mmCIF file of C-alpha atoms in Angstrom:
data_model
loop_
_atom_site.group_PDB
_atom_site.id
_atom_site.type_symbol
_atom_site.label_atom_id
_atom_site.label_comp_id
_atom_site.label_asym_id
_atom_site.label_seq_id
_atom_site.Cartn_x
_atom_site.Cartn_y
_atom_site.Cartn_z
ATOM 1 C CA UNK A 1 0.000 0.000 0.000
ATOM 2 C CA UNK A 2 1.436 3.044 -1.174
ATOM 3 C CA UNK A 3 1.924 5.757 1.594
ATOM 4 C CA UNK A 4 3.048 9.278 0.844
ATOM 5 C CA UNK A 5 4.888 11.109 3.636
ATOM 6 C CA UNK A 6 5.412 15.099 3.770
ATOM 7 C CA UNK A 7 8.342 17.091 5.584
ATOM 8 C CA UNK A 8 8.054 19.709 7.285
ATOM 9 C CA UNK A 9 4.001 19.734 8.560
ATOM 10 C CA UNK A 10 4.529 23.433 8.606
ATOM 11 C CA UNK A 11 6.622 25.913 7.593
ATOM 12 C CA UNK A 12 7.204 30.004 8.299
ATOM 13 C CA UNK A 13 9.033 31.927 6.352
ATOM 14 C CA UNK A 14 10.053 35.822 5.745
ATOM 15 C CA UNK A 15 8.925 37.417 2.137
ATOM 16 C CA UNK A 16 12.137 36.499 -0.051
ATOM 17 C CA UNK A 17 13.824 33.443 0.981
ATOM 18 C CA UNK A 18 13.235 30.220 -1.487
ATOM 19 C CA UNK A 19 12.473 27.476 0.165
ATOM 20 C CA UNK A 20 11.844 23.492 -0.164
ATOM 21 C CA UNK A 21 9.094 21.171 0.258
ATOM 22 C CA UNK A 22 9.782 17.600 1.101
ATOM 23 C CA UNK A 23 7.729 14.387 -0.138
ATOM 24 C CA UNK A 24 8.332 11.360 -0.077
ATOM 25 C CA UNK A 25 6.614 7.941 -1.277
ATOM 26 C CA UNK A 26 7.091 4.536 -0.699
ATOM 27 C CA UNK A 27 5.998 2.142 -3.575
ATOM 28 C CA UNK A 28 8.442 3.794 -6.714
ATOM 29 C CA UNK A 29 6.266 1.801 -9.105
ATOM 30 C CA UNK A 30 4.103 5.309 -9.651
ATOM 31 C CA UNK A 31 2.905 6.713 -12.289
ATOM 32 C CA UNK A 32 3.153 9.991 -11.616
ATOM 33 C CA UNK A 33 4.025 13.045 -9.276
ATOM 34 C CA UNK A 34 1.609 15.877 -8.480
ATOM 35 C CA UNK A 35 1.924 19.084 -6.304
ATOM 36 C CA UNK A 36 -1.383 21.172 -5.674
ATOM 37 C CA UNK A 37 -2.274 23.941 -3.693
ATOM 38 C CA UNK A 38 -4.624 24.380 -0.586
ATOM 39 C CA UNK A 39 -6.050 27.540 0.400
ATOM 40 C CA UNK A 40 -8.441 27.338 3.647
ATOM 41 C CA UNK A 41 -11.799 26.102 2.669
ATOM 42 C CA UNK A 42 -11.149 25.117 -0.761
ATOM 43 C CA UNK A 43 -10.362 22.826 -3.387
ATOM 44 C CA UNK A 44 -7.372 21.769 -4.901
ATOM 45 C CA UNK A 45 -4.923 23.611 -7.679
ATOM 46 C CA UNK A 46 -2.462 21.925 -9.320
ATOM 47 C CA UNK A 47 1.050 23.073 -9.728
ATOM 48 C CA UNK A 48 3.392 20.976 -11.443
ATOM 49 C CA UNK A 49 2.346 17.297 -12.427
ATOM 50 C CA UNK A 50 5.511 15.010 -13.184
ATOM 51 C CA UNK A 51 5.607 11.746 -15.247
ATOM 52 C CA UNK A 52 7.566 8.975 -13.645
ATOM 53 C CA UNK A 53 10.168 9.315 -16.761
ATOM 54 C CA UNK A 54 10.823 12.760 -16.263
ATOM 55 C CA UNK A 55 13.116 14.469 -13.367
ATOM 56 C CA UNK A 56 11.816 17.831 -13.103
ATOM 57 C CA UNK A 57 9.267 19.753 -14.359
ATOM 58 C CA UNK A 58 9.557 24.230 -13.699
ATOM 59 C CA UNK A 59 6.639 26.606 -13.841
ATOM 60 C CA UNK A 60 7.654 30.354 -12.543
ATOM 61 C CA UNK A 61 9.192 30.263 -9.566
ATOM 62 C CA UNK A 62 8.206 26.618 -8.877
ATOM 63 C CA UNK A 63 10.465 23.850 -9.687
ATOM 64 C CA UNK A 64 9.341 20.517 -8.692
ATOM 65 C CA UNK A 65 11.707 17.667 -9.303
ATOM 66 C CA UNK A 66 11.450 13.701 -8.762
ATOM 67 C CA UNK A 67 13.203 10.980 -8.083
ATOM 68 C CA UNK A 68 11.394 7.573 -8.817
ATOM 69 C CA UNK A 69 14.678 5.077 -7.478
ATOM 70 C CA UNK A 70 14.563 6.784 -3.797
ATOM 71 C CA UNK A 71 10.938 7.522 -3.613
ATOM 72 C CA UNK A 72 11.432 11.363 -3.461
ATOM 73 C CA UNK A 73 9.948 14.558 -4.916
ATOM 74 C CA UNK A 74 10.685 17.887 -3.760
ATOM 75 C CA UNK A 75 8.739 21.509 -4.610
ATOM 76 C CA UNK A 76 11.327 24.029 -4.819
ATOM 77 C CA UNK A 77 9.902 27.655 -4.225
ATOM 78 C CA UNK A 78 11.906 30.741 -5.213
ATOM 79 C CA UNK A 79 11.457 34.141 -3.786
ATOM 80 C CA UNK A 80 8.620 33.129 -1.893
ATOM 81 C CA UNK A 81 5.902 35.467 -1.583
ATOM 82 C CA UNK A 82 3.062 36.554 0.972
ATOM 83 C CA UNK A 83 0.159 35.448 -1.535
ATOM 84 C CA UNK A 84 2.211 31.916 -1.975
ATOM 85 C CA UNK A 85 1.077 31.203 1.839
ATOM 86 C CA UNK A 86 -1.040 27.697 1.589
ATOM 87 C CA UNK A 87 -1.058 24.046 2.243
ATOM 88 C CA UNK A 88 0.903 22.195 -0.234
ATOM 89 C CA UNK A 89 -0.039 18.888 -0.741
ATOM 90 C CA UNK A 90 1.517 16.124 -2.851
ATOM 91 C CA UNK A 91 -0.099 13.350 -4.959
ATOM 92 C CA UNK A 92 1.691 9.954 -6.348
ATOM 93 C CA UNK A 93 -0.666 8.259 -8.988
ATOM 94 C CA UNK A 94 -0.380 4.831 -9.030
ATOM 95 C CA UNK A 95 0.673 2.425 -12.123
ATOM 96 C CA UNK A 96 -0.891 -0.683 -13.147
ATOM 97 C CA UNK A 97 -4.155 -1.196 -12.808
ATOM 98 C CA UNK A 98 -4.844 1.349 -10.808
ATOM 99 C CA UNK A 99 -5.215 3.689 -13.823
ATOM 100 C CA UNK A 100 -3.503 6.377 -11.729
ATOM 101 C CA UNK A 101 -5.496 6.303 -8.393
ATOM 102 C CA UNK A 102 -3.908 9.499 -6.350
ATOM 103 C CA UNK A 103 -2.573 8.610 -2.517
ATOM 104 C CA UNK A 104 -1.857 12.108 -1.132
ATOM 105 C CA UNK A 105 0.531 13.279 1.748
ATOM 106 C CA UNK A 106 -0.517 15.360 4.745
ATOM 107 C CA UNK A 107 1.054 18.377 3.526
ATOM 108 C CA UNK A 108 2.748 21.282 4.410
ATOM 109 C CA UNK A 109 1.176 24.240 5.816
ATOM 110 C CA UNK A 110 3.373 27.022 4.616
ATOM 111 C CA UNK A 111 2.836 30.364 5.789
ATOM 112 C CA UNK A 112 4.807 33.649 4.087
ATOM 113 C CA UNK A 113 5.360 36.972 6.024
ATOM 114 C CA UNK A 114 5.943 40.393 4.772
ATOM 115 C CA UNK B 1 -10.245 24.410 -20.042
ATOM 116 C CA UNK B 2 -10.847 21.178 -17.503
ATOM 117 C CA UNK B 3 -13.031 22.918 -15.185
ATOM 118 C CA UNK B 4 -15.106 20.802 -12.801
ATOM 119 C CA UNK B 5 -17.257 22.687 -10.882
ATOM 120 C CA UNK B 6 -19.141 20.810 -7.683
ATOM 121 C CA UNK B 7 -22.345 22.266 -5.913
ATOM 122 C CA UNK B 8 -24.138 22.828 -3.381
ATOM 123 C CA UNK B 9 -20.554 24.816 -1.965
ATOM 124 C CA UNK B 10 -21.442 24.440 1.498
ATOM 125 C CA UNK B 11 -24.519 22.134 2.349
ATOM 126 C CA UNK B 12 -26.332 21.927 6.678
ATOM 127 C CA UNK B 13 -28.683 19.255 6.851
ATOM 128 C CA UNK B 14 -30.512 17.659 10.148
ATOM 129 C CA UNK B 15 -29.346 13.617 11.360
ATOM 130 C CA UNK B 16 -31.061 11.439 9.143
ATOM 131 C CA UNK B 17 -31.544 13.519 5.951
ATOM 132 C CA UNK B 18 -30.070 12.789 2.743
ATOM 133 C CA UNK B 19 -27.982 14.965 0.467
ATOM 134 C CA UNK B 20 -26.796 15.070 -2.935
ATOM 135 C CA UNK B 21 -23.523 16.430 -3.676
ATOM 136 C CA UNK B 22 -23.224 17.394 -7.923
ATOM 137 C CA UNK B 23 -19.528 16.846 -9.311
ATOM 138 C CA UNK B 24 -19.791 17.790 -13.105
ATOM 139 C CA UNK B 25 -17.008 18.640 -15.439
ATOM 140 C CA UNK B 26 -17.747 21.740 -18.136
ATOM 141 C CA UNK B 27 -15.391 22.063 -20.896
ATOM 142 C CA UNK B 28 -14.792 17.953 -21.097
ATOM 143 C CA UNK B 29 -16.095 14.383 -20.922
ATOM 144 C CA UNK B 30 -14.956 13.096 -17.736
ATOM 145 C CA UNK B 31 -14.738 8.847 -18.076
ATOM 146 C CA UNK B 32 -13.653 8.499 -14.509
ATOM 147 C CA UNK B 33 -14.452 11.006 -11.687
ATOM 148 C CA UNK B 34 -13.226 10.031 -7.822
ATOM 149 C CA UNK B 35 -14.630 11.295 -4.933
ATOM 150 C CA UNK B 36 -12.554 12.266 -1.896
ATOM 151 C CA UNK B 37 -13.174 13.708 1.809
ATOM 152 C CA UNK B 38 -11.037 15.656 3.568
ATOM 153 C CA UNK B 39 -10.934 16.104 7.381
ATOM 154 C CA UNK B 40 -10.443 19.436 9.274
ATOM 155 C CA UNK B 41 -6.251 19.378 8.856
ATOM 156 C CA UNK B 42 -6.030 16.458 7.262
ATOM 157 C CA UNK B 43 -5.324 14.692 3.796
ATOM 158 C CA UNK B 44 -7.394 13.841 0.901
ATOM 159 C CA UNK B 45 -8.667 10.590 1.327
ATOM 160 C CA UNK B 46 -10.290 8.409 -2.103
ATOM 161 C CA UNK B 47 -13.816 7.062 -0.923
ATOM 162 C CA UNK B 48 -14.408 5.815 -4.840
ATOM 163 C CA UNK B 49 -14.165 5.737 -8.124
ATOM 164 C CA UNK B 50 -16.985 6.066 -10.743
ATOM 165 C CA UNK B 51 -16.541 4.823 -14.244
ATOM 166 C CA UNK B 52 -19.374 6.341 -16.794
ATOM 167 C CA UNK B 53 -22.384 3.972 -16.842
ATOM 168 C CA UNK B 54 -20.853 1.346 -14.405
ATOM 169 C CA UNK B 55 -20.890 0.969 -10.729
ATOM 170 C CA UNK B 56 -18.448 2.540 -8.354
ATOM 171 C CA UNK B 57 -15.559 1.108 -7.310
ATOM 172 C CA UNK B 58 -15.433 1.938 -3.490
ATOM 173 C CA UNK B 59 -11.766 1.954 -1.667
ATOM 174 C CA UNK B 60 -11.665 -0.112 1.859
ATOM 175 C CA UNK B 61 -13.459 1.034 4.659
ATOM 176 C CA UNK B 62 -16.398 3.057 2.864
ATOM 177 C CA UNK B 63 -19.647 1.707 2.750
ATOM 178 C CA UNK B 64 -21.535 1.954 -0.586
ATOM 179 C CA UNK B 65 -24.841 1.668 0.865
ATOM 180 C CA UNK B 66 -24.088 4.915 2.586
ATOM 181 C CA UNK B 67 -22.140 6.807 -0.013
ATOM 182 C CA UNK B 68 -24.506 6.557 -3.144
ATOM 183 C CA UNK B 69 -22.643 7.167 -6.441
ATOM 184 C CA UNK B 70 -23.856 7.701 -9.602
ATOM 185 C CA UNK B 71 -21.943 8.472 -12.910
ATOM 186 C CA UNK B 72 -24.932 8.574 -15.391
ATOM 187 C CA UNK B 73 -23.394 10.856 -18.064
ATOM 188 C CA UNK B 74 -20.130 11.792 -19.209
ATOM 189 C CA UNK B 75 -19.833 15.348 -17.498
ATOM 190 C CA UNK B 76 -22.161 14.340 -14.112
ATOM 191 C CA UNK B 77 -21.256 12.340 -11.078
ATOM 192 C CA UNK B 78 -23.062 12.455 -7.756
ATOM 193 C CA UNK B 79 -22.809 11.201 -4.442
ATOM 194 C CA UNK B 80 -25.489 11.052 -2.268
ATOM 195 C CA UNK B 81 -24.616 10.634 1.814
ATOM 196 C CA UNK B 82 -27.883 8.614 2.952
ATOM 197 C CA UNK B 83 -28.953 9.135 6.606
ATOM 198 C CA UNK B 84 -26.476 11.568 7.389
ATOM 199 C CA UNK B 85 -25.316 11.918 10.949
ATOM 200 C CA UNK B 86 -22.820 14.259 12.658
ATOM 201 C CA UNK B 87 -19.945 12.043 11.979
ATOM 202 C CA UNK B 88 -19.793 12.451 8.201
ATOM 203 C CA UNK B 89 -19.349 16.088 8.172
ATOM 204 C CA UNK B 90 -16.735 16.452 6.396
ATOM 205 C CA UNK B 91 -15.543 18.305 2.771
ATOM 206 C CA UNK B 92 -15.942 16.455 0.106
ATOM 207 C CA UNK B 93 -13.825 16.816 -3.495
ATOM 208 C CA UNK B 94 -14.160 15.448 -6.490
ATOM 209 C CA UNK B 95 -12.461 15.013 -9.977
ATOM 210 C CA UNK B 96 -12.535 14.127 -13.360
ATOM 211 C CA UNK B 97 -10.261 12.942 -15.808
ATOM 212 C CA UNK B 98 -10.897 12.684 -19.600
ATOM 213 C CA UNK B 99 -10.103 10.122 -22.499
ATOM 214 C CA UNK B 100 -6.437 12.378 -22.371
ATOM 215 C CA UNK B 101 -6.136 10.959 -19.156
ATOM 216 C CA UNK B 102 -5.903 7.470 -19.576
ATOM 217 C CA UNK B 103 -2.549 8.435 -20.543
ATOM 218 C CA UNK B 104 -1.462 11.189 -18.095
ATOM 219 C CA UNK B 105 -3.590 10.196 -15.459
ATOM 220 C CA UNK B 106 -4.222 13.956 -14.493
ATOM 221 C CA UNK B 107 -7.345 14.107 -12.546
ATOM 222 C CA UNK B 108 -8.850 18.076 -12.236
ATOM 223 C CA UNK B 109 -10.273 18.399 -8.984
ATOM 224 C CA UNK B 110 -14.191 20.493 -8.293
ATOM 225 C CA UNK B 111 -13.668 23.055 -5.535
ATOM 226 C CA UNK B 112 -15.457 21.202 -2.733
ATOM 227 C CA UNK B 113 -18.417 20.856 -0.911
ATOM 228 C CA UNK B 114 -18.618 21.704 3.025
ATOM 229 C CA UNK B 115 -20.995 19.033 4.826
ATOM 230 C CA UNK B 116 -22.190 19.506 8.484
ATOM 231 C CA UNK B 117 -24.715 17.563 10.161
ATOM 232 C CA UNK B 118 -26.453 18.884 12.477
#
């Protein structure tokens, strides 16, 4: 049974720094890697989706890479900024049969301050 | 494009009432839609999945005869809570995923629906 793990629960940071996420899963046979975006009392957006053959994938000033041989994927945030304060939550869809059924991590509560 | 809107938003209903929760995608033909719930601070958990014109496929630990899906058309899903009691307040998410996404896998996910029983 796949389980997806998230590092740190919660994270504070002044406006500026860049700053990284931390998932990790434990079946490598996936499918693919997704990062979304929380914001209190709604649904989901996704950020950066990455296919198990590719390493990274980059939109703005998120860069989200993975690697499928240690179970790892990490959301790299540059120049953070007040309005990126949300809960970040990763995804690993599942191969095989599953036809991609999402197990999601706990995620990380990141909060941004001027 | 690949919006999937869900309604009601936010939904109070009395112990023992019913209610209907619409998932339906607007710009595409969503083959497979999954329904999740969500705890105050917690994860998305996968209650089902819900090919078009087929039953539901229900993960461990949910009860079908309580959780009522129905995928009757290619851009409408909805699950029904039957006899609702305090304990399944909860939000509830869904999403859809297209022909394209038999390939990707990308699922686009509705913007929720806040339940509390009363």
């Amino acid at each position: 049974k796949q389980e997806v793990t998230q590092i740190p629960a919660a994270l504070s940071v002044p406006e500026g720094e860049n700053l990284v996420l931390n998932c990790s899963f434990t079946d490598s046979a996936i499918y693919n890697l997704q990062w979304f975006r929380q914001d209190p009392g709604k649904g989901l957006t996704s950020l950066l989706l990455i296919q198990s053959s590719q390493r990274e994938q980059t939109s703005g000033r998120l860069n989200a890479s993975l690697d499928k041989s240690s179970g790892r994927s990490t959301l790299y945030i540059a120049a953070s900024q007040p309005g990126d304060s949300a809960t970040y939550l990763c995804a690993a869809a599942a191969g095989g049969t599953s036809y991609g059924k999402l197990t999601f991590g706990q995620g990380t509560i990141l909060t941004v301050h001027p | 494009g690949a919006v999937v809107s869900q309604h009601p938003s936010r939904v109070i209903c009395k112990s023992g009432t019913s209610v209907k929760i619409e998932c339906r995608s607007l710009d595409f033909q969503a083959t497979t839609m999954f329904w999740y719930r969500q705890f105050p601070k917690k994860s998305l958990m996968l209650m089902a999945t819900s090919n078009e014109g087929s039953k539901a496929t229900y993960e461990q630990g949910v009860e079908k005869d309580k959780f009522l899906i129905n995928h009757a058309s290619l851009t409408l899903s909805t699950l029904t809570v039957t006899s609702a009691h305090p304990e399944d307040s909860s939000f509830y998410i869904c999403s859809a995923r297209d022909w394209a996404g038999l390939s990707t896998r990308e699922q686009f996910f509705g913007p929720g629906t806040r339940l509390t029983v009363l």
